[in-house]
Structure formats: C-alpha cells, structure tokens
mmCIF file of C-alpha atoms in Angstrom:
data_model
loop_
_atom_site.group_PDB
_atom_site.id
_atom_site.type_symbol
_atom_site.label_atom_id
_atom_site.label_comp_id
_atom_site.label_asym_id
_atom_site.label_seq_id
_atom_site.Cartn_x
_atom_site.Cartn_y
_atom_site.Cartn_z
ATOM 1 C CA UNK A 1 0.000 0.000 0.000
ATOM 2 C CA UNK A 2 1.270 3.492 -0.821
ATOM 3 C CA UNK A 3 2.497 5.495 2.146
ATOM 4 C CA UNK A 4 1.359 8.979 3.021
ATOM 5 C CA UNK A 5 4.625 10.327 1.624
ATOM 6 C CA UNK A 6 3.909 8.723 -1.747
ATOM 7 C CA UNK A 7 2.080 11.098 -4.149
ATOM 8 C CA UNK A 8 0.328 8.075 -5.671
ATOM 9 C CA UNK A 9 -1.582 7.686 -2.421
ATOM 10 C CA UNK A 10 -3.472 10.936 -2.919
ATOM 11 C CA UNK A 11 -6.592 10.938 -5.046
ATOM 12 C CA UNK A 12 -6.605 13.103 -8.183
ATOM 13 C CA UNK A 13 -8.089 16.577 -7.850
ATOM 14 C CA UNK A 14 -9.712 16.219 -11.269
ATOM 15 C CA UNK A 15 -10.508 13.128 -13.269
ATOM 16 C CA UNK A 16 -10.949 9.545 -12.207
ATOM 17 C CA UNK A 17 -7.343 8.341 -12.322
ATOM 18 C CA UNK A 18 -3.793 9.450 -11.735
ATOM 19 C CA UNK A 19 -1.674 8.291 -14.672
ATOM 20 C CA UNK A 20 2.057 7.748 -14.146
ATOM 21 C CA UNK A 21 4.060 7.254 -17.354
ATOM 22 C CA UNK A 22 7.591 5.948 -16.790
ATOM 23 C CA UNK A 23 9.586 6.096 -20.022
ATOM 24 C CA UNK A 24 12.575 3.783 -20.505
ATOM 25 C CA UNK A 25 11.630 2.041 -17.277
ATOM 26 C CA UNK A 26 14.442 -0.485 -17.713
ATOM 27 C CA UNK A 27 16.870 2.289 -16.727
ATOM 28 C CA UNK A 28 15.604 2.356 -13.127
ATOM 29 C CA UNK A 29 18.010 1.273 -10.424
ATOM 30 C CA UNK A 30 17.321 -1.863 -8.335
ATOM 31 C CA UNK A 31 16.294 0.378 -5.436
ATOM 32 C CA UNK A 32 13.860 2.299 -7.629
ATOM 33 C CA UNK A 33 12.382 -0.939 -8.936
ATOM 34 C CA UNK A 34 11.860 -2.140 -5.358
ATOM 35 C CA UNK A 35 10.091 1.094 -4.454
ATOM 36 C CA UNK A 36 7.906 0.831 -7.555
ATOM 37 C CA UNK A 37 7.091 -2.780 -6.760
ATOM 38 C CA UNK A 38 5.804 -1.848 -3.298
ATOM 39 C CA UNK A 39 3.197 0.391 -4.898
ATOM 40 C CA UNK A 40 2.387 -2.018 -7.723
ATOM 41 C CA UNK A 41 1.783 -4.904 -5.324
ATOM 42 C CA UNK A 42 -1.217 -3.114 -3.826
ATOM 43 C CA UNK A 43 -1.874 -0.146 -6.104
ATOM 44 C CA UNK A 44 -4.471 2.459 -5.088
ATOM 45 C CA UNK A 45 -7.618 2.037 -7.170
ATOM 46 C CA UNK A 46 -7.217 5.520 -8.631
ATOM 47 C CA UNK A 47 -3.661 4.954 -9.950
ATOM 48 C CA UNK A 48 -2.589 3.628 -13.359
ATOM 49 C CA UNK A 49 1.028 3.013 -14.315
ATOM 50 C CA UNK A 50 2.219 3.000 -17.928
ATOM 51 C CA UNK A 51 5.712 1.553 -18.206
ATOM 52 C CA UNK A 52 7.492 2.129 -21.510
ATOM 53 C CA UNK A 53 10.704 0.422 -22.572
ATOM 54 C CA UNK A 54 12.696 -0.644 -25.598
ATOM 55 C CA UNK A 55 14.352 -3.426 -23.575
ATOM 56 C CA UNK A 56 11.581 -5.369 -21.828
ATOM 57 C CA UNK A 57 13.945 -8.191 -20.892
ATOM 58 C CA UNK A 58 15.703 -5.775 -18.517
ATOM 59 C CA UNK A 59 12.527 -5.189 -16.502
ATOM 60 C CA UNK A 60 12.457 -7.490 -13.420
ATOM 61 C CA UNK A 61 9.996 -10.400 -13.624
ATOM 62 C CA UNK A 62 8.373 -9.182 -10.403
ATOM 63 C CA UNK A 63 7.384 -5.991 -12.220
ATOM 64 C CA UNK A 64 6.414 -7.704 -15.490
ATOM 65 C CA UNK A 65 4.136 -10.161 -13.701
ATOM 66 C CA UNK A 66 1.997 -7.247 -12.535
ATOM 67 C CA UNK A 67 1.667 -5.656 -15.961
ATOM 68 C CA UNK A 68 -0.490 -6.121 -19.015
ATOM 69 C CA UNK A 69 1.987 -6.100 -21.854
ATOM 70 C CA UNK A 70 1.506 -4.471 -25.260
ATOM 71 C CA UNK A 71 4.235 -4.798 -27.901
ATOM 72 C CA UNK A 72 4.332 -1.964 -30.421
ATOM 73 C CA UNK A 73 6.020 -3.014 -33.654
ATOM 74 C CA UNK A 74 7.257 -0.905 -36.579
ATOM 75 C CA UNK A 75 4.609 0.025 -39.117
ATOM 76 C CA UNK A 76 5.374 -1.270 -42.643
ATOM 77 C CA UNK A 77 6.526 1.445 -45.017
ATOM 78 C CA UNK A 78 3.693 0.586 -47.413
ATOM 79 C CA UNK A 79 1.070 1.444 -44.777
ATOM 80 C CA UNK A 80 2.914 4.637 -43.815
ATOM 81 C CA UNK A 81 3.081 5.574 -47.493
ATOM 82 C CA UNK A 82 -0.669 5.071 -47.939
ATOM 83 C CA UNK A 83 -1.374 7.460 -45.067
ATOM 84 C CA UNK A 84 1.152 10.031 -46.316
ATOM 85 C CA UNK A 85 -0.475 9.907 -49.728
ATOM 86 C CA UNK A 86 -3.868 10.603 -48.168
ATOM 87 C CA UNK A 87 -2.485 13.532 -46.152
ATOM 88 C CA UNK A 88 -0.857 15.074 -49.226
ATOM 89 C CA UNK A 89 -4.100 14.765 -51.176
ATOM 90 C CA UNK A 90 -6.096 16.284 -48.314
ATOM 91 C CA UNK A 91 -3.730 19.264 -48.236
ATOM 92 C CA UNK A 92 -4.234 19.842 -51.958
ATOM 93 C CA UNK A 93 -0.607 19.070 -52.797
ATOM 94 C CA UNK A 94 1.135 16.682 -55.134
ATOM 95 C CA UNK A 95 3.857 14.265 -54.125
ATOM 96 C CA UNK A 96 6.128 12.161 -56.294
ATOM 97 C CA UNK A 97 5.684 8.420 -55.689
ATOM 98 C CA UNK A 98 9.399 8.140 -55.009
ATOM 99 C CA UNK A 99 9.190 11.001 -52.515
ATOM 100 C CA UNK A 100 6.356 9.320 -50.606
ATOM 101 C CA UNK A 101 8.302 6.064 -50.527
ATOM 102 C CA UNK A 102 11.455 7.841 -49.300
ATOM 103 C CA UNK A 103 9.622 9.672 -46.508
ATOM 104 C CA UNK A 104 7.830 6.487 -45.429
ATOM 105 C CA UNK A 105 11.133 4.630 -45.312
ATOM 106 C CA UNK A 106 12.839 7.485 -43.455
ATOM 107 C CA UNK A 107 10.168 7.159 -40.768
ATOM 108 C CA UNK A 108 11.793 3.836 -39.867
ATOM 109 C CA UNK A 109 8.516 2.257 -38.845
ATOM 110 C CA UNK A 110 7.199 5.326 -36.997
ATOM 111 C CA UNK A 111 4.131 7.082 -38.405
ATOM 112 C CA UNK A 112 4.828 10.082 -36.169
ATOM 113 C CA UNK A 113 8.366 10.540 -37.506
ATOM 114 C CA UNK A 114 7.210 10.186 -41.111
ATOM 115 C CA UNK A 115 4.430 12.747 -40.610
ATOM 116 C CA UNK A 116 6.860 15.142 -38.924
ATOM 117 C CA UNK A 117 9.161 14.894 -41.920
ATOM 118 C CA UNK A 118 6.257 15.387 -44.307
ATOM 119 C CA UNK A 119 5.194 18.459 -42.336
ATOM 120 C CA UNK A 120 8.666 19.954 -42.807
ATOM 121 C CA UNK A 121 8.425 19.332 -46.537
ATOM 122 C CA UNK A 122 4.980 20.948 -46.772
ATOM 123 C CA UNK A 123 6.285 23.953 -44.828
ATOM 124 C CA UNK A 124 8.553 24.705 -47.791
ATOM 125 C CA UNK A 125 5.525 26.097 -49.610
ATOM 126 C CA UNK A 126 6.064 23.933 -52.688
ATOM 127 C CA UNK A 127 2.924 22.648 -54.373
ATOM 128 C CA UNK A 128 4.745 19.560 -55.653
ATOM 129 C CA UNK A 129 6.865 17.621 -53.180
ATOM 130 C CA UNK A 130 9.879 16.019 -54.827
ATOM 131 C CA UNK A 131 12.798 13.801 -53.909
ATOM 132 C CA UNK A 132 15.127 16.702 -54.644
ATOM 133 C CA UNK A 133 13.340 18.764 -51.988
ATOM 134 C CA UNK A 134 13.772 15.936 -49.484
ATOM 135 C CA UNK A 135 17.451 15.631 -50.329
ATOM 136 C CA UNK A 136 17.947 19.357 -49.751
ATOM 137 C CA UNK A 137 16.034 19.256 -46.486
ATOM 138 C CA UNK A 138 17.894 16.289 -44.980
ATOM 139 C CA UNK A 139 21.172 16.576 -46.838
ATOM 140 C CA UNK A 140 20.693 13.096 -48.335
ATOM 141 C CA UNK A 141 23.059 11.768 -51.013
ATOM 142 C CA UNK A 142 21.842 12.363 -54.549
ATOM 143 C CA UNK A 143 20.213 9.115 -55.732
ATOM 144 C CA UNK A 144 21.498 9.480 -59.298
ATOM 145 C CA UNK A 145 25.058 9.961 -58.094
ATOM 146 C CA UNK A 146 24.759 6.960 -55.773
ATOM 147 C CA UNK A 147 23.398 4.885 -58.657
ATOM 148 C CA UNK A 148 26.294 6.039 -60.837
ATOM 149 C CA UNK A 149 28.751 5.077 -58.114
ATOM 150 C CA UNK A 150 27.229 1.599 -57.811
ATOM 151 C CA UNK A 151 27.219 1.130 -61.590
ATOM 152 C CA UNK A 152 30.896 2.092 -61.733
ATOM 153 C CA UNK A 153 31.730 -0.373 -58.975
ATOM 154 C CA UNK A 154 29.732 -3.111 -60.707
ATOM 155 C CA UNK A 155 31.668 -2.830 -63.987
ATOM 156 C CA UNK A 156 35.022 -2.164 -62.315
ATOM 157 C CA UNK A 157 35.508 1.485 -63.328
ATOM 158 C CA UNK A 158 37.557 3.091 -60.526
ATOM 159 C CA UNK A 159 37.595 6.464 -62.321
ATOM 160 C CA UNK A 160 33.799 6.750 -62.363
ATOM 161 C CA UNK A 161 33.509 5.485 -58.785
ATOM 162 C CA UNK A 162 36.081 7.960 -57.486
ATOM 163 C CA UNK A 163 34.520 10.871 -59.369
ATOM 164 C CA UNK A 164 31.049 10.068 -58.054
ATOM 165 C CA UNK A 165 32.404 9.732 -54.508
ATOM 166 C CA UNK A 166 34.252 13.031 -54.819
ATOM 167 C CA UNK A 167 31.128 14.823 -56.063
ATOM 168 C CA UNK A 168 29.079 13.445 -53.170
ATOM 169 C CA UNK A 169 31.728 14.498 -50.667
ATOM 170 C CA UNK A 170 31.884 18.013 -52.099
ATOM 171 C CA UNK A 171 28.108 18.258 -51.679
ATOM 172 C CA UNK A 172 28.484 17.699 -47.951
ATOM 173 C CA UNK A 173 27.790 13.971 -47.732
ATOM 174 C CA UNK A 174 29.844 12.468 -44.915
ATOM 175 C CA UNK A 175 31.710 9.171 -45.423
ATOM 176 C CA UNK A 176 29.514 7.548 -42.764
ATOM 177 C CA UNK A 177 26.327 8.699 -44.496
ATOM 178 C CA UNK A 178 27.577 7.493 -47.870
ATOM 179 C CA UNK A 179 28.540 4.079 -46.485
ATOM 180 C CA UNK A 180 25.139 3.724 -44.815
ATOM 181 C CA UNK A 181 23.396 4.615 -48.088
ATOM 182 C CA UNK A 182 25.507 2.126 -50.042
ATOM 183 C CA UNK A 183 24.883 -0.639 -47.513
ATOM 184 C CA UNK A 184 21.142 -0.034 -47.720
ATOM 185 C CA UNK A 185 21.206 -0.090 -51.536
ATOM 186 C CA UNK A 186 23.468 -3.156 -51.696
ATOM 187 C CA UNK A 187 21.144 -4.985 -49.331
ATOM 188 C CA UNK A 188 18.166 -4.290 -51.593
ATOM 189 C CA UNK A 189 20.087 -5.357 -54.692
ATOM 190 C CA UNK A 190 21.250 -8.565 -53.025
ATOM 191 C CA UNK A 191 17.707 -9.492 -51.942
ATOM 192 C CA UNK A 192 16.307 -8.703 -55.398
ATOM 193 C CA UNK A 193 18.999 -10.826 -57.003
ATOM 194 C CA UNK A 194 18.285 -13.743 -54.683
ATOM 195 C CA UNK A 195 14.491 -13.523 -54.454
ATOM 196 C CA UNK A 196 13.397 -11.802 -57.638
ATOM 197 C CA UNK A 197 11.652 -8.517 -58.340
ATOM 198 C CA UNK A 198 8.334 -9.667 -56.849
ATOM 199 C CA UNK A 199 9.728 -10.219 -53.358
ATOM 200 C CA UNK A 200 8.101 -8.393 -50.447
ATOM 201 C CA UNK A 201 11.441 -8.199 -48.623
ATOM 202 C CA UNK A 202 12.277 -5.029 -50.558
ATOM 203 C CA UNK A 203 9.963 -2.041 -50.700
ATOM 204 C CA UNK A 204 10.556 -0.115 -53.883
ATOM 205 C CA UNK A 205 9.225 2.919 -55.687
ATOM 206 C CA UNK A 206 10.484 2.745 -59.210
ATOM 207 C CA UNK A 207 14.014 1.587 -59.922
ATOM 208 C CA UNK A 208 16.517 0.749 -57.218
#
C-alpha cells in the first residue's frame, strides 16, 4: 500500500485516475524498482502506471508479472506511405511516388516521424513535393550519383567510382552517411537478385 509520503496515495483533484508514465523504465536502479514494486503490489484504485521500454527483458519479472503487456512493432513502409499519400491529397498538394516512398522509409517504422518529416516538406511552400526537396532538407546523397557510383563499382571502373564519390563528398555527404546509403542499396540489390523482383522483402518505388 502506498504510504502517506507517496504522491500516488493521494486521489486526483480532477478526473478519475492518476496516470504515471515511466519512459525507458528499464533504466531504473534496483532500489527504484523495489520502491515501484511496493506500490504495484497493492496499487491504489485511482492509480494507473504506464511503463514504456525498448528493452523489456531488462525489466524485473516481479514488475512484469503485474503488468499487461503491449508490444508496439514498426509500421510497414507501405502502410505509412498510404497514409502520407492521403495527407498530401487532403492538403491539396502533389507528391512524387518516389518522394512518398522515401519519406515512409525514413520514418523507420514510426508514423509520427514520417508525418513530422512530411510536415517539414509541406512547410517549404512547394505545391509539388519532390525527392530533390527531401534531399535538400535532410542533406541526403543524390540518388542518381549513388546509382552512378554503384554502376561504376559493378563494372570495375575506378575512375567513375572515385569521381562520383568526390562529387558526393563536395556536396556535404559524410563518409559515414555514404557508407550507410551504399549498404542499404546493396542490401536491396542482393535481396532482389536472390528472391526476384516480386519479393516483399524489398519495398521499392520505381528503380533501385
């Protein structure tokens, strides 16, 4: 039972419940977990705890056994893209299919992050949202230059590969960002080569 010194023991001034949201709960110390457990063992009827974590295995079993667990998984890029397309249409704008795909993928499974990025694009005032606008906004490597670099590597042309890399570097693309982009593209190409163009393991908008 909560003690008198515990704020959870006091009833809410307004509303039916007191809601305590503990983000990244796995970061609590053993002492903090013990204190939380004392309240969770016999929680006041007006108190609700919401424990959020990206590492549920680090939460003690004594805490987990007193929780109703909900696992939130990444949203597929195709579903994010469908919603982005609807938002763009509702706002009376036009968006390139490749742009919608790129924003959905940049959301990394989060609808909120994808919508935030789309909002930044719409704030530019452009009636047509393009990949070029996204590249300028985020400082992303130019897709055509990256494709040229990959083509040069594929046919063993060091001159073309070095020139494309130099151009990307001069445009402010960091080596880390370029490597990450290449790894992502190589992964897609490898899966397409192994599984065929109809595979659902690669989400594409146009050519890779």
